XYZ file of C-alpha atoms in Angstrom:
682
model
C -17.690 -39.074 1.926
C -20.200 -36.233 1.803
C -22.467 -35.568 -1.156
C -23.382 -31.938 -1.658
C -26.355 -31.843 -4.072
C -28.138 -28.873 -5.656
C -31.471 -29.544 -7.404
C -32.268 -26.833 -10.037
C -35.895 -25.986 -10.837
C -37.583 -24.233 -13.784
C -39.041 -21.755 -11.300
C -36.508 -20.637 -8.727
C -37.017 -21.729 -5.140
C -34.460 -21.794 -2.355
C -32.064 -24.683 -3.064
C -32.407 -27.912 -1.150
C -29.233 -29.590 0.049
C -28.798 -33.326 0.443
C -26.027 -34.985 2.422
C -24.941 -38.557 2.139
C -22.163 -40.111 4.200
C -20.062 -43.151 3.450
C -17.449 -44.102 5.998
C -14.385 -46.223 5.451
C -12.739 -47.040 8.730
C -9.467 -48.022 7.002
C -8.945 -44.736 5.158
C -8.435 -41.541 7.135
C -10.059 -38.415 5.678
C -12.905 -37.700 3.289
C -13.733 -35.998 0.010
C -16.524 -33.532 -0.676
C -18.430 -33.504 -3.975
C -20.846 -31.090 -5.590
C -23.722 -32.655 -7.510
C -26.628 -31.837 -9.814
C -29.231 -33.809 -11.716
C -28.325 -31.901 -14.887
C -25.320 -32.835 -17.044
C -22.186 -30.766 -17.404
C -21.874 -28.127 -20.129
C -18.383 -27.393 -21.350
C -16.290 -26.157 -18.463
C -19.244 -25.659 -16.141
C -21.356 -27.913 -13.986
C -24.576 -25.851 -14.064
C -23.503 -22.828 -11.931
C -20.279 -24.330 -10.558
C -17.188 -23.718 -12.752
C -14.844 -26.643 -13.281
C -11.298 -25.328 -12.676
C -9.757 -24.231 -15.948
C -6.227 -25.378 -16.625
C -4.942 -21.841 -17.080
C -5.263 -18.677 -15.000
C -8.084 -16.272 -15.809
C -5.817 -13.248 -16.259
C -8.688 -10.907 -17.047
C -10.150 -11.574 -13.620
C -6.750 -11.354 -11.881
C -5.921 -8.018 -13.508
C -9.318 -6.669 -12.465
C -8.659 -7.665 -8.833
C -5.276 -5.972 -8.719
C -6.559 -2.842 -10.434
C -9.591 -2.578 -8.142
C -7.372 -2.883 -5.063
C -5.149 0.007 -6.129
C -8.057 2.155 -7.227
C -9.862 1.632 -3.913
C -6.779 2.725 -1.983
C -6.555 5.895 -4.065
C -10.297 6.598 -3.729
C -10.264 6.223 0.031
C -7.055 8.220 0.336
C -5.834 5.988 3.140
C -3.046 7.553 5.167
C -1.719 4.048 5.788
C -1.565 3.142 2.104
C 1.859 1.864 1.064
C 3.485 3.149 -2.145
C 3.183 0.754 -5.076
C 6.400 1.857 -6.786
C 10.008 1.435 -5.740
C 11.357 4.128 -3.431
C 14.446 2.071 -2.501
C 17.811 3.276 -3.765
C 19.984 0.634 -5.423
C 17.310 -2.077 -5.484
C 18.118 -4.875 -7.938
C 15.191 -6.320 -9.897
C 14.601 -8.610 -12.870
C 13.670 -6.818 -16.087
C 10.851 -9.131 -17.199
C 11.081 -8.039 -20.845
C 14.857 -8.125 -21.209
C 15.183 -11.142 -18.859
C 18.164 -9.837 -16.925
C 19.044 -8.207 -13.603
C 19.004 -4.411 -13.474
C 18.899 -1.597 -10.936
C 15.275 -0.554 -10.458
C 14.503 2.742 -12.206
C 13.186 5.541 -10.007
C 9.547 4.952 -8.998
C 9.248 1.783 -11.084
C 6.363 -0.655 -10.612
C 7.538 -4.138 -9.657
C 6.220 -7.432 -8.293
C 7.883 -9.452 -5.521
C 8.018 -13.257 -5.371
C 7.468 -15.316 -2.216
C 8.201 -19.029 -2.565
C 9.832 -22.042 -0.922
C 13.465 -22.494 -1.903
C 13.565 -26.186 -1.029
C 16.763 -28.216 -1.049
C 17.706 -27.226 -4.613
C 20.966 -25.500 -3.700
C 22.227 -25.927 -7.261
C 19.620 -23.460 -8.590
C 20.908 -20.200 -10.002
C 21.747 -17.505 -7.433
C 23.243 -14.036 -7.731
C 26.770 -13.719 -6.352
C 29.566 -11.173 -6.503
C 31.175 -13.383 -9.167
C 28.246 -13.717 -11.602
C 26.219 -10.520 -11.124
C 27.755 -8.841 -14.194
C 26.777 -11.824 -16.341
C 23.230 -11.789 -14.932
C 22.855 -8.141 -15.952
C 23.301 -9.029 -19.620
C 20.149 -9.089 -21.755
C 18.651 -12.602 -22.020
C 20.837 -14.076 -19.260
C 17.750 -15.294 -17.371
C 16.254 -17.550 -20.003
C 13.790 -20.280 -19.079
C 16.419 -23.014 -19.171
C 18.556 -21.361 -16.478
C 15.784 -20.616 -13.973
C 13.792 -22.703 -11.489
C 10.253 -23.178 -12.819
C 8.640 -21.002 -10.133
C 10.823 -17.983 -10.937
C 10.339 -18.455 -14.680
C 6.563 -18.655 -14.193
C 6.650 -15.517 -12.035
C 8.285 -13.646 -14.931
C 5.517 -14.888 -17.242
C 2.878 -13.818 -14.693
C 4.388 -10.319 -14.588
C 4.153 -10.114 -18.374
C 0.481 -11.161 -18.221
C -0.183 -8.378 -15.702
C 1.863 -5.777 -17.542
C 4.459 -5.479 -14.766
C 7.926 -4.675 -16.066
C 10.031 -5.725 -13.077
C 10.211 -8.586 -10.585
C 12.097 -8.852 -7.279
C 13.326 -12.340 -6.294
C 15.544 -12.722 -3.234
C 18.024 -15.257 -4.619
C 18.652 -13.197 -7.759
C 18.335 -9.651 -6.392
C 20.433 -10.024 -3.210
C 24.058 -11.105 -3.658
C 24.151 -14.298 -1.641
C 27.878 -14.022 -0.828
C 27.879 -10.266 -0.257
C 29.604 -8.509 2.622
C 27.574 -9.285 5.809
C 26.816 -5.624 6.496
C 25.532 -5.018 2.948
C 23.504 -8.224 3.009
C 22.070 -7.220 6.405
C 20.996 -3.907 4.865
C 18.834 -5.724 2.300
C 17.455 -8.159 4.871
C 16.426 -5.201 7.042
C 14.847 -3.615 3.946
C 12.554 -6.587 3.288
C 9.644 -4.723 4.857
C 9.966 -1.870 2.373
C 10.610 -4.229 -0.554
C 7.423 -6.249 -0.018
C 5.294 -3.313 1.145
C 6.168 -1.235 -1.937
C 5.639 -4.076 -4.414
C 2.703 -3.565 -6.787
C 1.777 -7.148 -5.945
C 3.448 -10.081 -4.201
C 3.270 -13.324 -6.175
C 3.022 -16.216 -3.707
C 3.803 -19.782 -4.770
C 1.344 -21.520 -2.457
C 1.680 -24.855 -4.262
C 4.727 -27.085 -4.222
C 7.644 -27.851 -1.923
C 10.478 -26.177 -3.805
C 11.335 -23.656 -6.500
C 10.966 -26.257 -9.268
C 7.218 -26.764 -8.765
C 6.137 -23.707 -10.746
C 2.942 -21.660 -10.610
C 0.032 -23.897 -11.723
C -1.982 -22.469 -14.592
C 0.601 -19.878 -15.639
C 2.816 -21.620 -18.176
C 3.992 -25.227 -18.399
C 2.508 -26.459 -15.122
C -1.190 -27.185 -15.634
C -3.803 -27.501 -12.949
C -5.035 -31.002 -12.191
C -8.573 -31.571 -13.447
C -11.216 -32.203 -10.810
C -12.714 -35.682 -10.716
C -16.199 -35.934 -12.233
C -18.625 -38.854 -12.399
C -22.225 -39.958 -12.075
C -24.125 -42.072 -9.624
C -27.857 -42.816 -9.565
C -28.500 -40.100 -12.142
C -26.586 -37.431 -10.245
C -23.626 -35.710 -11.914
C -20.729 -35.156 -9.494
C -17.622 -33.005 -9.363
C -15.014 -33.114 -6.614
C -15.081 -29.950 -4.519
C -11.822 -28.002 -4.558
C -10.208 -27.152 -1.188
C -11.100 -23.833 0.425
C -8.568 -21.032 0.837
C -7.894 -21.810 4.496
C -7.309 -25.474 3.638
C -4.911 -24.541 0.835
C -2.970 -22.420 3.313
C -2.991 -25.040 6.032
C -1.693 -27.780 3.751
C 0.895 -25.653 1.971
C 4.613 -25.981 2.625
C 4.853 -22.225 2.077
C 2.824 -21.409 5.216
C 5.194 -23.463 7.415
C 8.489 -21.856 6.390
C 10.248 -19.196 8.436
C 11.398 -16.995 5.555
C 7.935 -16.739 4.014
C 6.421 -15.429 7.265
C 7.806 -11.935 6.861
C 7.097 -11.963 3.127
C 3.393 -12.549 3.805
C 3.269 -10.260 6.822
C 4.953 -7.319 5.115
C 3.165 -7.545 1.767
C 0.278 -5.160 1.128
C -1.160 -7.027 -1.891
C -0.898 -10.811 -2.273
C -1.635 -13.000 -5.294
C -1.535 -16.655 -4.242
C -1.197 -19.532 -6.731
C -2.521 -22.869 -5.480
C -2.777 -26.122 -7.442
C -6.436 -25.459 -8.270
C -6.846 -21.670 -8.572
C -5.631 -18.187 -7.715
C -6.535 -16.158 -4.612
C -6.010 -12.448 -4.032
C -5.714 -10.478 -0.788
C -5.809 -6.689 -0.702
C -4.788 -5.163 2.620
C -7.456 -2.512 2.120
C -10.242 -5.126 1.843
C -11.621 -7.638 4.336
C -12.592 -10.204 1.691
C -10.519 -12.783 -0.150
C -10.845 -12.975 -3.937
C -11.276 -16.517 -5.226
C -10.918 -17.350 -8.922
C -13.663 -19.989 -8.668
C -16.143 -18.831 -6.048
C -15.825 -15.043 -5.929
C -15.501 -12.995 -2.729
C -15.838 -14.161 0.868
C -14.542 -13.004 4.282
C -10.869 -13.678 4.892
C -10.481 -15.503 8.199
C -6.984 -16.870 7.589
C -4.186 -15.974 9.997
C -1.132 -17.043 8.040
C -1.075 -14.951 4.885
C -1.075 -11.227 5.273
C -0.986 -11.215 9.070
C -0.616 -7.639 10.285
C 2.075 -6.460 12.666
C -0.232 -6.812 15.644
C 2.124 -7.003 18.599
C 5.641 -8.207 19.231
C 4.359 -11.108 21.327
C 2.004 -12.317 18.582
C 4.532 -11.876 15.787
C 7.231 -13.819 17.677
C 4.752 -16.582 18.496
C 3.607 -16.928 14.872
C 7.127 -16.783 13.480
C 8.714 -19.305 15.854
C 6.164 -22.015 15.105
C 7.520 -22.134 11.542
C 10.451 -24.170 10.230
C 13.827 -23.139 8.845
C 16.091 -25.280 6.680
C 19.065 -23.669 8.389
C 18.385 -22.863 12.049
C 21.162 -20.263 12.041
C 18.947 -18.147 9.721
C 16.396 -17.432 12.469
C 17.319 -13.787 13.066
C 17.955 -13.047 9.398
C 14.501 -14.408 8.501
C 12.966 -12.179 11.195
C 14.968 -9.024 10.407
C 12.477 -7.440 8.007
C 9.522 -7.790 10.377
C 11.600 -6.545 13.310
C 12.918 -3.520 11.423
C 9.511 -2.602 9.979
C 7.504 -3.049 13.168
C 9.900 -1.800 15.844
C 12.592 0.199 14.092
C 16.318 -0.324 13.512
C 17.336 -0.453 17.196
C 17.339 -4.130 18.201
C 19.734 -6.721 19.586
C 19.488 -10.464 18.855
C 15.792 -10.208 18.014
C 14.853 -7.984 20.981
C 13.640 -4.441 20.102
C 15.345 -1.893 22.343
C 12.218 0.293 22.581
C 10.284 -2.524 24.335
C 13.295 -4.304 25.841
C 11.906 -4.728 29.370
C 8.860 -6.492 27.887
C 10.541 -8.524 25.148
C 13.213 -9.953 27.460
C 10.468 -11.857 29.335
C 9.974 -14.688 26.842
C 9.187 -18.338 27.446
C 8.580 -21.514 25.491
C 5.086 -22.763 24.752
C 6.087 -26.307 25.623
C 7.633 -26.603 29.069
C 10.472 -28.981 28.256
C 12.824 -29.940 26.809
C 14.681 -26.797 25.814
C 16.103 -27.494 22.365
C 19.131 -25.233 21.926
C 19.773 -23.561 18.586
C 23.351 -23.737 17.324
C 24.975 -20.665 15.789
C 27.381 -20.429 12.876
C 31.081 -19.896 13.695
C 31.708 -16.366 14.957
C 28.040 -15.777 15.745
C 25.906 -16.536 18.791
C 22.392 -17.119 20.036
C 22.682 -15.832 23.622
C 20.724 -17.527 26.390
C 18.848 -14.298 27.235
C 17.362 -14.103 23.687
C 14.477 -16.265 22.438
C 16.591 -16.968 19.343
C 18.628 -19.414 21.466
C 15.735 -21.893 21.667
C 14.066 -23.897 18.908
C 10.289 -24.162 18.856
C 7.403 -21.839 19.536
C 8.043 -18.874 21.827
C 5.663 -16.530 23.584
C 6.399 -13.243 25.338
C 4.828 -12.253 28.650
C 2.119 -9.789 27.558
C 2.286 -6.095 28.293
C -0.462 -3.510 27.864
C 2.189 -1.259 26.320
C 1.643 -2.832 22.892
C -2.124 -2.335 22.951
C -1.901 1.210 21.640
C -4.749 2.692 23.679
C -3.456 1.276 26.948
C -0.703 2.618 29.149
C 2.478 0.834 30.154
C 2.062 -1.612 33.011
C 5.658 -2.806 33.546
C 8.579 -0.806 34.985
C 12.193 -1.853 34.500
C 14.189 -2.398 37.703
C 17.354 -3.187 35.734
C 19.766 -1.122 33.650
C 20.830 -2.952 30.489
C 23.936 -2.093 28.472
C 25.131 -3.438 25.115
C 28.854 -3.530 24.240
C 29.375 -2.054 20.767
C 32.571 -1.880 18.725
C 32.988 1.670 17.390
C 36.081 3.386 15.970
C 38.415 0.627 17.135
C 37.177 0.886 20.723
C 34.475 -0.783 22.772
C 31.587 1.458 23.788
C 28.489 0.778 25.859
C 24.994 1.550 24.664
C 22.741 2.082 27.667
C 19.170 0.973 26.931
C 17.030 3.854 28.143
C 13.428 3.180 29.123
C 12.449 6.239 27.081
C 14.044 4.948 23.867
C 11.568 5.499 21.049
C 9.047 7.300 23.262
C 7.460 10.443 21.762
C 8.115 13.707 23.557
C 4.490 14.473 24.382
C 3.578 17.656 26.258
C 2.255 17.109 29.762
C -0.277 19.255 31.573
C 1.980 19.202 34.644
C 5.079 20.375 32.758
C 4.882 23.835 34.327
C 4.944 22.417 37.832
C 8.309 22.650 39.572
C 10.521 19.568 39.192
C 9.507 16.947 41.780
C 13.137 16.653 42.854
C 12.947 20.290 43.989
C 9.481 20.366 45.572
C 8.982 20.862 49.267
C 6.108 19.460 51.313
C 3.912 22.550 51.022
C 4.356 22.696 47.249
C 3.390 19.047 46.820
C 0.325 19.517 49.045
C -0.696 22.684 47.186
C -0.194 20.989 43.808
C -2.259 18.029 44.963
C -5.250 20.189 45.882
C -4.947 22.319 42.754
C -4.210 19.757 40.054
C -5.073 16.318 41.350
C -8.303 14.786 40.170
C -9.331 11.129 39.997
C -6.845 9.794 37.471
C -7.777 7.285 34.785
C -4.139 6.555 33.838
C -3.920 2.791 33.703
C -0.259 2.913 34.645
C -0.846 4.900 37.850
C -0.633 1.855 40.193
C 2.670 0.937 38.535
C 3.952 4.519 38.841
C 3.121 4.505 42.543
C 4.875 1.160 42.850
C 7.993 2.702 41.267
C 7.901 5.635 43.699
C 7.640 3.325 46.702
C 10.309 0.961 45.345
C 12.549 3.998 44.825
C 12.015 4.937 48.477
C 12.968 1.389 49.478
C 16.239 1.386 47.513
C 15.255 -0.716 44.464
C 16.592 1.983 42.118
C 20.170 3.254 42.144
C 19.404 6.905 41.352
C 19.603 9.463 44.154
C 16.360 9.705 46.101
C 14.581 13.089 45.997
C 14.520 14.502 49.503
C 10.793 15.114 49.248
C 10.168 11.351 49.236
C 11.351 11.198 52.846
C 8.275 13.258 53.778
C 5.109 11.361 54.820
C 2.403 11.856 52.177
C -1.091 10.688 51.412
C -1.625 8.687 48.220
C -3.178 11.757 46.610
C 0.089 13.637 47.088
C 2.147 10.663 45.913
C 0.005 10.509 42.772
C 0.819 14.114 41.921
C 4.507 13.318 42.316
C 4.262 10.149 40.191
C 2.325 11.877 37.397
C 4.933 14.566 36.891
C 6.815 12.464 34.334
C 5.530 12.221 30.778
C 5.656 8.427 30.744
C 6.396 5.565 33.066
C 9.672 5.142 31.160
C 10.726 8.715 31.997
C 10.007 8.052 35.668
C 12.068 4.836 35.606
C 15.024 6.542 33.937
C 14.959 9.267 36.609
C 14.887 6.632 39.356
C 17.878 4.902 37.735
C 19.842 8.161 37.724
C 19.414 8.470 33.947
C 17.654 11.787 33.525
C 16.832 12.358 29.831
C 17.763 8.705 29.197
C 21.525 9.251 29.491
C 24.162 8.349 32.056
C 27.386 10.121 32.975
C 30.736 8.487 32.228
C 31.384 8.321 35.959
C 28.132 6.439 36.599
C 28.790 4.115 33.653
C 32.192 3.205 35.063
C 30.714 2.667 38.531
C 27.988 0.334 37.272
C 29.786 -1.296 34.340
C 33.511 -1.318 35.204
C 35.792 -1.198 32.162
C 37.673 -4.312 33.310
C 34.422 -6.312 32.901
C 34.052 -5.186 29.307
C 37.297 -6.627 27.999
C 37.034 -9.460 25.472
C 33.245 -9.613 25.243
C 32.112 -12.706 23.270
C 29.301 -12.365 20.683
C 25.876 -12.015 22.282
C 27.158 -10.256 25.399
C 24.937 -7.906 27.369
C 25.442 -6.346 30.803
C 22.774 -5.798 33.431
C 23.057 -3.765 36.620
C 20.364 -4.607 39.129
C 19.595 -5.969 42.567
C 20.163 -9.683 43.051
C 19.981 -12.476 45.583
C 22.584 -15.226 45.735
C 21.022 -18.709 45.742
C 23.498 -21.017 47.401
C 22.272 -23.656 47.045
C 19.416 -23.314 44.538
C 16.243 -24.622 46.205
C 13.383 -25.678 43.918
C 10.073 -27.012 45.230
C 6.516 -27.671 44.059
C 3.608 -25.579 45.336
C -0.105 -26.134 44.745
C -1.920 -23.467 42.692
C -5.531 -23.413 43.871
C -7.006 -21.727 40.791
C -5.191 -23.889 38.220
C -5.396 -27.028 40.348
C -1.828 -28.015 39.577
C 1.640 -27.882 41.085
C 3.901 -24.955 40.203
C 7.679 -24.914 40.520
C 8.965 -22.365 43.029
C 12.345 -20.935 44.049
C 12.889 -20.453 47.783
C 15.456 -18.182 49.408
C 14.996 -17.462 53.091
C 11.295 -16.754 53.576
C 11.009 -15.342 50.045
C 9.129 -17.447 47.508
C 9.247 -16.849 43.739
C 6.979 -18.820 41.412
C 8.649 -20.008 38.210
C 6.883 -18.672 35.110
C 5.440 -21.605 33.189
C 7.623 -22.652 30.245
C 10.556 -20.426 31.194
C 12.888 -22.686 33.142
C 15.685 -24.705 31.563
C 15.710 -27.743 33.843
C 18.230 -29.597 31.651
C 20.688 -26.720 31.966
C 20.190 -26.504 35.736
C 20.714 -30.252 36.241
C 23.781 -30.239 33.997
C 25.332 -27.358 35.929
C 24.632 -28.998 39.274
C 26.307 -32.230 38.170
C 29.259 -30.976 36.140
C 29.993 -27.388 37.239
C 30.127 -27.293 41.043
C 31.933 -23.936 40.828
C 28.866 -22.303 39.286
C 26.391 -20.349 41.361
C 22.779 -19.333 40.800
C 21.316 -15.872 41.355
C 17.929 -14.172 41.105
C 18.020 -10.839 39.263
C 15.398 -8.101 39.624
C 14.102 -7.415 36.088
C 10.864 -5.466 36.377
C 8.066 -4.280 38.603
C 4.658 -5.282 37.314
C 1.074 -4.391 38.090
C -0.548 -5.725 41.276
C -0.804 -9.502 41.261
C -2.996 -11.881 43.217
C -1.369 -15.266 43.715
C -3.591 -18.299 44.234
C -0.675 -20.477 45.317
C -0.344 -21.926 48.788
C 2.394 -20.277 50.894
C 2.102 -17.138 48.710
C -1.198 -15.627 49.761
C -1.040 -11.833 50.288
C -0.312 -10.663 53.824
C -0.790 -7.291 55.479
C 2.937 -6.575 55.319
C 2.959 -7.127 51.512
C 1.352 -3.684 51.021
C 2.559 -0.113 51.363
C 0.566 2.327 53.483
C 0.408 6.102 53.251
C 0.567 8.656 56.061
C -3.147 8.132 56.746
C -2.780 4.344 56.968
C -4.488 3.629 53.635
C -3.009 0.620 51.709
C -1.703 1.027 48.176
C -3.670 -1.094 45.713
C -6.953 -1.004 43.855
C -8.198 -3.764 46.115
C -6.699 -5.237 49.288
C -5.760 -8.548 47.631
C -3.251 -7.319 45.026
C 0.274 -6.417 46.183
C 2.842 -5.267 43.603
C 4.820 -8.042 41.928
C 8.447 -8.319 40.872
C 9.600 -10.241 37.783
C 12.919 -12.031 38.173
C 15.496 -13.800 36.040
C 17.276 -16.895 37.306
C 20.872 -16.993 36.049
C 23.780 -19.383 36.405
C 27.253 -17.819 36.639
C 30.639 -19.419 36.030
C 33.958 -17.567 35.706
C 32.200 -14.205 35.556
C 29.863 -15.168 32.689
C 26.142 -15.654 33.359
C 23.460 -17.492 31.422
C 19.708 -17.349 31.757
C 18.113 -20.410 33.364
C 14.530 -19.243 33.919
C 12.031 -16.552 34.931
C 10.029 -16.175 38.139
C 7.583 -13.855 39.875
C 7.110 -12.900 43.523
C 5.850 -10.139 45.788
C 7.942 -6.964 45.644
C 7.883 -6.123 49.354
C 8.981 -9.646 50.317
C 11.869 -9.294 47.864
C 12.888 -5.998 49.495
C 12.809 -7.671 52.916
C 15.589 -10.042 51.741
C 17.964 -7.050 51.400
C 19.047 -7.721 47.780
C 22.306 -6.075 46.670
C 23.189 -4.201 43.486
C 25.542 -6.090 41.197
C 26.605 -6.154 37.547
C 26.156 -9.362 35.531
C 27.677 -10.229 32.151
C 25.133 -12.371 30.265
C 25.706 -14.400 27.110
């Protein structure tokens, strides 16, 4: 163990620190102690407070007040309201100890805690909600200790109302009404005056140490060789790391969506204000907050999915419900099985962190976790990154597929086409006054190029040019503008490609979906009505180019940069490298052995930025590039041809399932003459 010693002097000099180590090879771990040559005085060891058994509410109230005052002083445009703006929100009246509908603009706290396996604890249902709304119905004897302590904490802070999920959402409510409140979790936690977090304990019976009945354990003290010792309490990051709370799936969104967090550990209270960079510590004051778990911001979809899926759920079928609040708050209400529709072409490209095995998640009766959604797999998931989520960067991925979701509306099945422009702002464009590119002639394009074209710093320009060339080569099903049959220089092609406000607008045009919509005739041609009959839960349709793999040929290729073998799919002289962690080998082997009627296909999903492969048999060749009228190759350097991202699917009886993801060179894919086809994925 380490000895951390401070030697006080009558005249102050910089402190000297002494370290002493004692190792025990039979006991894993160590303890850290603080020491002084002076004796203890009351509840203090010289300048180091010994943890008091009860919360210092004066200090806590000062923290919370300072946080709110600083937000008001700075006038932050991103500041969240600290009073309820949610119609029909149920809360606990902390004075009357009963459930009530939150008054307009009331100040309330929210509780984040671990339920545990105590299923017998009191919950609100359609049968008992009237009883729970009676004054005094929530007395201490009827509540789990953590909820009872949270009510006491609210009283200490002068907060009249408390929101607790198990008592403020009817647990047996109609699924649509319950889904409404799950989707509202972002607003509920963001608008809370403070979120009370039960960092200590493994279930709702543990309580909040130092608040009421549950006292904090006293730190060990002792002496040795004239030195007075006290055991050092764990730091904030250690409290988080060791807590059950930070490992649970439901608490992820509660921490992520909360603006102000008051965390109760076994030894002390911590406070996080989203407007401050420091953590408040009841014992040691302020210090920089370096923790990732509590209060993680909505950084990017890829990061949020990765952080969420490393957590545990008591009931695996809750995975999408526990993610609903984050999804709704960060990416809006339009989503499907955990995939936001406004970044669908990015979010569909997910993979596991661990290569194998794929551990399938089982759904409740009547529900589904489709193979194309990350929700179908247990364990940590990552999404192939896209510059689109970086804010200041442009899009770098273009969808080659048209996705359609079957929706039940007014007793009939309708299709929702996922437009690439969904959720995109209608920004003005400096080229808006130029004639539509579909109607330009050669002279007009040349004139526009000389008049308007300047070196372009759009990061998505190489991808836009890739879309234009892929459109010329038949990778998109929309009618080809006649002007694209005219030989141009890259400067003229750039003017054409920059006409559209965004890359998504260009893709929709190439798919024959001007303004993000499709005619009924085109819908029927691409998604025949006979395919849409009797869609099981989790169904989605995709219309894209594909290659039939009969048989599926997998091989290992050496990657020179990574110095390892990479799995590859071969069809003719086309080679696609399997994306690490994306392939379901168990599923493929099972199908090969037990379902000889099944067939495998490669589906074109997206065109991505130029890619330089370091794998043998996949080095760029001259014919992997496009050349303009002057013979200049397309690409920022001669080693990076455009890439295509592919989905490997297995199809049986007209139903397809995802089996993996791969990447290859776009021009080599085109050389294989892929055909347009509609697939029904589940």
